[in-house]
mmCIF file of N, CA, C and O in Angstrom:
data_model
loop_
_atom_site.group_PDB
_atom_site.id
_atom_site.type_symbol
_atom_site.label_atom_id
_atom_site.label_comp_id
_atom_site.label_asym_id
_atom_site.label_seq_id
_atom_site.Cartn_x
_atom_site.Cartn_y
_atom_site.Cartn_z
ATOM 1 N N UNK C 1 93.176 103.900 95.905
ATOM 2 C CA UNK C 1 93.922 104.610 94.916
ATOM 3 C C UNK C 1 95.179 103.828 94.602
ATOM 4 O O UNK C 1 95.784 103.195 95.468
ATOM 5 N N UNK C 2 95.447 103.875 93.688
ATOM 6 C CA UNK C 2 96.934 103.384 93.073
ATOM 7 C C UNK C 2 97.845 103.894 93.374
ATOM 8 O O UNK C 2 97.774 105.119 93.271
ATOM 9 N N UNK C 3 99.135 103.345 93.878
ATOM 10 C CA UNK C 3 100.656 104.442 93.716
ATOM 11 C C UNK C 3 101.483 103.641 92.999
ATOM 12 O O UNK C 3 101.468 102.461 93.349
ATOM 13 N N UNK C 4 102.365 103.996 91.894
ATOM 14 C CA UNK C 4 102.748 103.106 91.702
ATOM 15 C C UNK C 4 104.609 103.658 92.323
ATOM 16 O O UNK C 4 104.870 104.857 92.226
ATOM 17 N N UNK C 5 105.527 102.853 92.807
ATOM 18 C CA UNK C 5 106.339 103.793 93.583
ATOM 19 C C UNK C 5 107.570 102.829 92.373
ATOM 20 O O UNK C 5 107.448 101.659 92.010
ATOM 21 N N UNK C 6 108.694 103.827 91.986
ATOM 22 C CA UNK C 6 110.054 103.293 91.624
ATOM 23 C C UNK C 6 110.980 103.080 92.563
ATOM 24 O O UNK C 6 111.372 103.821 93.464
ATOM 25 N N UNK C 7 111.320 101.900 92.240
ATOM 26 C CA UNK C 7 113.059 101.968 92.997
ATOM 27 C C UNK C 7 113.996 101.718 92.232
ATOM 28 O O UNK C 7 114.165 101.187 91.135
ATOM 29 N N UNK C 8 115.044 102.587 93.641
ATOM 30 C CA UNK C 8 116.445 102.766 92.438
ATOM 31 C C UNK C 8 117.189 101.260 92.286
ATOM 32 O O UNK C 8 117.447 100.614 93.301
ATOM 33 N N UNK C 9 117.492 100.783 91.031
ATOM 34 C CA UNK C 9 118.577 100.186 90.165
ATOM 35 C C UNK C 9 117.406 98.388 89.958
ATOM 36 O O UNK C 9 117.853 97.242 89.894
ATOM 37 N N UNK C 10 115.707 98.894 89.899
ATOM 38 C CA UNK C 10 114.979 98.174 89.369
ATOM 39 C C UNK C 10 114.788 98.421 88.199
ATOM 40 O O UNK C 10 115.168 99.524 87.807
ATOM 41 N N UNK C 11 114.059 97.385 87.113
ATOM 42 C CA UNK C 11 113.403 98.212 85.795
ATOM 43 C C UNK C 11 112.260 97.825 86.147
ATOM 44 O O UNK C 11 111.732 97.700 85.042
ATOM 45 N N UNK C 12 111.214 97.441 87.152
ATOM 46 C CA UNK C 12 110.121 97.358 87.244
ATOM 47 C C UNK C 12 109.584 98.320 88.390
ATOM 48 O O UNK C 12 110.443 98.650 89.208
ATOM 49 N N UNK C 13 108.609 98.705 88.538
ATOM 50 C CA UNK C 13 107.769 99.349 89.761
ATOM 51 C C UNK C 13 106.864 98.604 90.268
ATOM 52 O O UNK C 13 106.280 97.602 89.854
ATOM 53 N N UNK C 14 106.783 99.521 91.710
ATOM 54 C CA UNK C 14 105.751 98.454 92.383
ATOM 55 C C UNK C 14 104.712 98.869 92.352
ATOM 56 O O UNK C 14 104.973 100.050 92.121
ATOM 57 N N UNK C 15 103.444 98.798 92.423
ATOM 58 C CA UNK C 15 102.085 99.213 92.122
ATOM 59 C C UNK C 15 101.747 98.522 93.207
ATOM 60 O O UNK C 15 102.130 97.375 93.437
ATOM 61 N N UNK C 16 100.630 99.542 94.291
ATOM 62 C CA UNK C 16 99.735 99.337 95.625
ATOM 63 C C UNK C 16 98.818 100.070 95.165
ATOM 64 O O UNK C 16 98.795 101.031 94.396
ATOM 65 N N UNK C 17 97.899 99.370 95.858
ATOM 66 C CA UNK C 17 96.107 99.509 95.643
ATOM 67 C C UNK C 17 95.702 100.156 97.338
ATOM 68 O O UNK C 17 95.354 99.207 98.040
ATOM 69 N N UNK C 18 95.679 101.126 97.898
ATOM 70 C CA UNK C 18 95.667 101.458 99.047
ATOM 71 C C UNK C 18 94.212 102.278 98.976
ATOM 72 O O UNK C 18 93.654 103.052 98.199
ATOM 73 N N UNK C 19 93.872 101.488 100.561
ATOM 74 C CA UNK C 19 92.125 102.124 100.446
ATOM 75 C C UNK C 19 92.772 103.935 101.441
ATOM 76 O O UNK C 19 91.984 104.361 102.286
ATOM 77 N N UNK C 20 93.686 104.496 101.284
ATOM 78 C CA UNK C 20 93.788 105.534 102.395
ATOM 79 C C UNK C 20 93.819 106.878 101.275
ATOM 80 O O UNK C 20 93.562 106.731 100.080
ATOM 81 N N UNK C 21 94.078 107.817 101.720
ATOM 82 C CA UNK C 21 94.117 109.215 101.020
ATOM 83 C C UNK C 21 94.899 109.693 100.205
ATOM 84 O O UNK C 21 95.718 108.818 100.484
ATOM 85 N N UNK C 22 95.560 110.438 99.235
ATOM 86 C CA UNK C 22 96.970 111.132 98.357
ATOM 87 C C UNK C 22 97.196 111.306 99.822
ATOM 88 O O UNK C 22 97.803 110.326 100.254
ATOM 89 N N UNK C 23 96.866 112.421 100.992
ATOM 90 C CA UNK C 23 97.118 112.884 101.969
ATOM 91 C C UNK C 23 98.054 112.215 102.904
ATOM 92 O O UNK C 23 99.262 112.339 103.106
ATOM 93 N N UNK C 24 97.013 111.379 103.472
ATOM 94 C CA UNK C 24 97.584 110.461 104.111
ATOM 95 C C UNK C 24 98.917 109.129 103.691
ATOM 96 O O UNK C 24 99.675 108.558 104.475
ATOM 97 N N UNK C 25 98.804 108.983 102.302
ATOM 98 C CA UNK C 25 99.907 108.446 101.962
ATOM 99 C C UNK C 25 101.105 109.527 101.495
ATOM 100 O O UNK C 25 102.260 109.143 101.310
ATOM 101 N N UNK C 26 100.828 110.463 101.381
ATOM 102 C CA UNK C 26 102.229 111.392 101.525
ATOM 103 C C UNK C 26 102.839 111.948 102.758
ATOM 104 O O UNK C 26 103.977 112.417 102.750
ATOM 105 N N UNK C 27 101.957 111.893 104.013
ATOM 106 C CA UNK C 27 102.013 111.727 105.123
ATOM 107 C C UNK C 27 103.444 110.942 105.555
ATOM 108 O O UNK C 27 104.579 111.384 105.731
ATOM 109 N N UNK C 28 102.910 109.644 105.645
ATOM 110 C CA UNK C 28 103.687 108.372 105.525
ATOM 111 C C UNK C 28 104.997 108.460 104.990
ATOM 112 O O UNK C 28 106.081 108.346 105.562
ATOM 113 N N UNK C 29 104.703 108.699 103.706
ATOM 114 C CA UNK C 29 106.150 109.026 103.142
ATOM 115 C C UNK C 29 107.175 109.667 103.240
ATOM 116 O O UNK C 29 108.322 109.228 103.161
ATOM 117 N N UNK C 30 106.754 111.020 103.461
ATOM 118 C CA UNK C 30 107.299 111.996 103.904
ATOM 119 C C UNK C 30 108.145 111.336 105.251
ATOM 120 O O UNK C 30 109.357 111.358 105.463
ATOM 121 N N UNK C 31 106.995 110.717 106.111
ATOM 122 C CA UNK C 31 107.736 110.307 107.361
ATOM 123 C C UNK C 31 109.097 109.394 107.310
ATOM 124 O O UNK C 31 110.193 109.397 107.871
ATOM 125 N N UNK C 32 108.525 108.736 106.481
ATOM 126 C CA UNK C 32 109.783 107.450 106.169
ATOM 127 C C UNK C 32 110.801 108.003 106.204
ATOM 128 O O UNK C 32 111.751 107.936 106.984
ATOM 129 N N UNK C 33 110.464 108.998 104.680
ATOM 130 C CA UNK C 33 112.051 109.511 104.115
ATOM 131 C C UNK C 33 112.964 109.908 105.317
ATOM 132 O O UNK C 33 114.037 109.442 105.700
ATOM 133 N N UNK C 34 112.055 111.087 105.860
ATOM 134 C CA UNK C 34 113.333 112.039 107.149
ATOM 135 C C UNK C 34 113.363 111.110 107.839
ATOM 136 O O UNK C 34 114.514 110.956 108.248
ATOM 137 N N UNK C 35 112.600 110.268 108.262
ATOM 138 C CA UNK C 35 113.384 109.336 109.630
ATOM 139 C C UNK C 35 114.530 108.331 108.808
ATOM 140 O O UNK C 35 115.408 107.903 109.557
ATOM 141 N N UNK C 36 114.622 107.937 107.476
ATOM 142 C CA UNK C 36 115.371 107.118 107.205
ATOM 143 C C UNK C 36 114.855 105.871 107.260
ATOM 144 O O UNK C 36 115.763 105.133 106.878
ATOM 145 N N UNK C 37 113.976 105.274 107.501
ATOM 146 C CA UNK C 37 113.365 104.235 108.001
ATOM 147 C C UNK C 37 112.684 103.454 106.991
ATOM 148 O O UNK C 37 113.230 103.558 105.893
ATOM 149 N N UNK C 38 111.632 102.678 107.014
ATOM 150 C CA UNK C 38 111.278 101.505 105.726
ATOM 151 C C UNK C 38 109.784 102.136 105.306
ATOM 152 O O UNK C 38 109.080 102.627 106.188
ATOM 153 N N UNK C 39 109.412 102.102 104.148
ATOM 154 C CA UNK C 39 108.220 102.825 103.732
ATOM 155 C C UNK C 39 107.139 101.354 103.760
ATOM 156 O O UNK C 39 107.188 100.421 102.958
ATOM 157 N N UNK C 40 106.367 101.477 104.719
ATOM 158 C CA UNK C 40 105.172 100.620 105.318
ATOM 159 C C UNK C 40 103.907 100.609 105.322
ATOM 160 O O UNK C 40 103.156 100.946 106.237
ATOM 161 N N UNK C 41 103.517 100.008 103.738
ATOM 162 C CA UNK C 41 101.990 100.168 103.060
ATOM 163 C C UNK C 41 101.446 98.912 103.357
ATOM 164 O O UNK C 41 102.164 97.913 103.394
ATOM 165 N N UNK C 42 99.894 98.860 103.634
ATOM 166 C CA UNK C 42 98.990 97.670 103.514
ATOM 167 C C UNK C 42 97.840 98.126 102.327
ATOM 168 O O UNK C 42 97.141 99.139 102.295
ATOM 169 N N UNK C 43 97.906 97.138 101.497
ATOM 170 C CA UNK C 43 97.499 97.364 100.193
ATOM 171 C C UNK C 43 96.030 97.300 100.262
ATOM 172 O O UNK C 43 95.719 97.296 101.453
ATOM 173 N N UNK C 44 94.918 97.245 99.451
ATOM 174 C CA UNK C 44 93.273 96.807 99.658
ATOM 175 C C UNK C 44 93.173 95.405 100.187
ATOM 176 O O UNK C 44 92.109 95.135 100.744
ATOM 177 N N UNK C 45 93.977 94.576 100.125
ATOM 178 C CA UNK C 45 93.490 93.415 99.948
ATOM 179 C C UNK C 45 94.480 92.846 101.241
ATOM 180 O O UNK C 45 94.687 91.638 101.129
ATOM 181 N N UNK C 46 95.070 93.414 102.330
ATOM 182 C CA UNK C 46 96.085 93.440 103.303
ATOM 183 C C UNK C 46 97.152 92.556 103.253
ATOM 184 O O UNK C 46 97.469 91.606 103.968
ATOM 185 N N UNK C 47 97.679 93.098 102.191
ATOM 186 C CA UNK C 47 98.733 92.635 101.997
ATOM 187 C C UNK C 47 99.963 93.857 102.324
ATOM 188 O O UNK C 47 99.728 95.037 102.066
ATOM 189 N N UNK C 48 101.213 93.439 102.887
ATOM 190 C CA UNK C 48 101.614 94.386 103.335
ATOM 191 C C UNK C 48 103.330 94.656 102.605
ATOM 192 O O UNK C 48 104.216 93.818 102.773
ATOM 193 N N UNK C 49 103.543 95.894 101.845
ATOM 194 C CA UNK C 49 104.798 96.015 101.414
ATOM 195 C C UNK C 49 105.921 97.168 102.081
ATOM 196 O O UNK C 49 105.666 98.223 102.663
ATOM 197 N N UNK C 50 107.347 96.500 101.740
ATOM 198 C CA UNK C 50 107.945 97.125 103.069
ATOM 199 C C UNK C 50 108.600 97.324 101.757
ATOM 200 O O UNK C 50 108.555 96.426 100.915
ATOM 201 N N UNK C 51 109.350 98.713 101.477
ATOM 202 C CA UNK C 51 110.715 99.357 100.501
ATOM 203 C C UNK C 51 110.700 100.219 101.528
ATOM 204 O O UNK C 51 109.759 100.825 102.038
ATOM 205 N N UNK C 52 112.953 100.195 102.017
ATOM 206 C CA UNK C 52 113.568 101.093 101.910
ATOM 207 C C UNK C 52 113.215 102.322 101.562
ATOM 208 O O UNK C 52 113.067 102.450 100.347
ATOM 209 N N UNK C 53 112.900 103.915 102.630
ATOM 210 C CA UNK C 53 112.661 104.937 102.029
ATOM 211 C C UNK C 53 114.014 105.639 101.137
ATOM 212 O O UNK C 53 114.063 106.207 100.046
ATOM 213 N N UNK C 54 114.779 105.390 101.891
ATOM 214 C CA UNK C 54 116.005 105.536 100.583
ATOM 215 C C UNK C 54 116.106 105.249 99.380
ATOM 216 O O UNK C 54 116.300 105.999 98.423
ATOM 217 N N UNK C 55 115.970 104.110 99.418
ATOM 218 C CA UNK C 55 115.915 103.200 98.012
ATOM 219 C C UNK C 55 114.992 103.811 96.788
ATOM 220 O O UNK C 55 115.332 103.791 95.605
ATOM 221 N N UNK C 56 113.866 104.311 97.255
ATOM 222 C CA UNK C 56 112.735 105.069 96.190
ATOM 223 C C UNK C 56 113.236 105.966 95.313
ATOM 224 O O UNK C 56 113.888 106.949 95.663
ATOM 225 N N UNK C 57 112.926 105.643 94.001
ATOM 226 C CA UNK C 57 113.479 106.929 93.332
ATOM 227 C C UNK C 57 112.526 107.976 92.655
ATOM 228 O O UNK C 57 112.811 109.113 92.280
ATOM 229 N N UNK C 58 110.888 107.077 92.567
ATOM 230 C CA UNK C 58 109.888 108.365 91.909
ATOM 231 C C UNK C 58 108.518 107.567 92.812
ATOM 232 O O UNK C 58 108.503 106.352 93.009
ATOM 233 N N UNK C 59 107.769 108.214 93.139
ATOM 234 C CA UNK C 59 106.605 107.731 93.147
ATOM 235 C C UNK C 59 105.463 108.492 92.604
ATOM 236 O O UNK C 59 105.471 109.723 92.644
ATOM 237 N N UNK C 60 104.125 107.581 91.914
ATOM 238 C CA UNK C 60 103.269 108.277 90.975
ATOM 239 C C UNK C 60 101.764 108.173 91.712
ATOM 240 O O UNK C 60 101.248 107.066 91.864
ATOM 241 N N UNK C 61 101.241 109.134 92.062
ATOM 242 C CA UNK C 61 99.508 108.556 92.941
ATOM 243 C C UNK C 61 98.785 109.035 91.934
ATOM 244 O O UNK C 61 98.832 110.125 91.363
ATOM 245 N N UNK C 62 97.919 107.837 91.737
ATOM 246 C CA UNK C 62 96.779 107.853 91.275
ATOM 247 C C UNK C 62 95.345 108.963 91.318
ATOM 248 O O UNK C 62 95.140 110.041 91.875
ATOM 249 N N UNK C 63 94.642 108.196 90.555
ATOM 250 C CA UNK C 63 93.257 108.871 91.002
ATOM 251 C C UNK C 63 92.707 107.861 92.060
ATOM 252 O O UNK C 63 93.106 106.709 92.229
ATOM 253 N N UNK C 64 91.787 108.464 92.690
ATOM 254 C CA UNK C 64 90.976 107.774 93.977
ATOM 255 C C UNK C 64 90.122 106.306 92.809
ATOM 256 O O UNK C 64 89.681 106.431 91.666
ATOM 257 N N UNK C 65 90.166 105.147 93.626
ATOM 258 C CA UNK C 65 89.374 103.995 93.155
ATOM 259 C C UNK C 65 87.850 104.460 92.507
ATOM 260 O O UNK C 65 87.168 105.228 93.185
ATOM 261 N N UNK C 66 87.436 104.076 91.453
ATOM 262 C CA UNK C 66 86.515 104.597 91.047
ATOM 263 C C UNK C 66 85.272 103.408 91.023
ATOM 264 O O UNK C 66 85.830 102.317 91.137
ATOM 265 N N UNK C 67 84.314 103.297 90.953
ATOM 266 C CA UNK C 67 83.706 102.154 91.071
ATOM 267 C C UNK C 67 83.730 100.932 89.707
ATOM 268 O O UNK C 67 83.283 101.165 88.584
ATOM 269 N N UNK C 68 84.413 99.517 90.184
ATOM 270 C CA UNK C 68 84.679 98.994 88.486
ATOM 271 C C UNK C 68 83.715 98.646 87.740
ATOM 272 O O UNK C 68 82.638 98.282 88.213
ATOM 273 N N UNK C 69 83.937 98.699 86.574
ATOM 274 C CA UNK C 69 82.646 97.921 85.497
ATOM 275 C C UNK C 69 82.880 96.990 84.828
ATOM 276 O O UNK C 69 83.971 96.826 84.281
ATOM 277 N N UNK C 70 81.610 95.951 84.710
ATOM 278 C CA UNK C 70 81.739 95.021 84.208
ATOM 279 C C UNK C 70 80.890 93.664 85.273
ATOM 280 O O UNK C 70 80.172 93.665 86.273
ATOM 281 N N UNK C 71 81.329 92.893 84.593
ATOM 282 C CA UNK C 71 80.829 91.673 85.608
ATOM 283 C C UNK C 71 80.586 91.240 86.968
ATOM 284 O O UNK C 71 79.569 90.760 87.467
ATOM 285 N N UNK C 72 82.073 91.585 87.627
ATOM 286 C CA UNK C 72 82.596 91.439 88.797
ATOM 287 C C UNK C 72 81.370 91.679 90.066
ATOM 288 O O UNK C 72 80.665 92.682 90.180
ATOM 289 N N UNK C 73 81.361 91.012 90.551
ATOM 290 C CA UNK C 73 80.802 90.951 92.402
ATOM 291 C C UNK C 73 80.765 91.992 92.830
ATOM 292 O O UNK C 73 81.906 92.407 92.626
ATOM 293 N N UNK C 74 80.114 92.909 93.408
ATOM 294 C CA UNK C 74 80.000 94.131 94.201
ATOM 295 C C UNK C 74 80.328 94.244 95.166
ATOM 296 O O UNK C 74 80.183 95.320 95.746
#
């Protein structure tokens, strides 16, 4: 699923491709925020992004990955 998350005093967002749940990534978040601590995603492709839970100012979740079309490798 996609999130794409804002931070404050960017004009761009970050967009993660995460194979885990809405659930489970609000989980996470949630956790960050009250502990104060760094919001710690590994994306589909394991790549791993670290933002400040402070720093966030909106985040948007997607729909669940849907299967793609077109050419591409299975």
């Amino acid at each position: 699923m996609e999130i794409k998350i804002g931070v404050k005093h960017l004009a761009r967002e970050v967009v993660v491709d995460l194979d885990q749940t809405a659930e489970a990534f609000k989980e996470t978040f949630e956790k960050a925020l009250s502990d104060g601590s760094v919001l710690s995603l590994t994306d589909a492709h394991g790549r791993q992004v670290l933002i400040p839970a402070e720093a966030v100012a909106y985040v948007e979740i997607g729909q669940p990955n849907a299967r793609p079309v077109g050419f591409g490798s299975l």
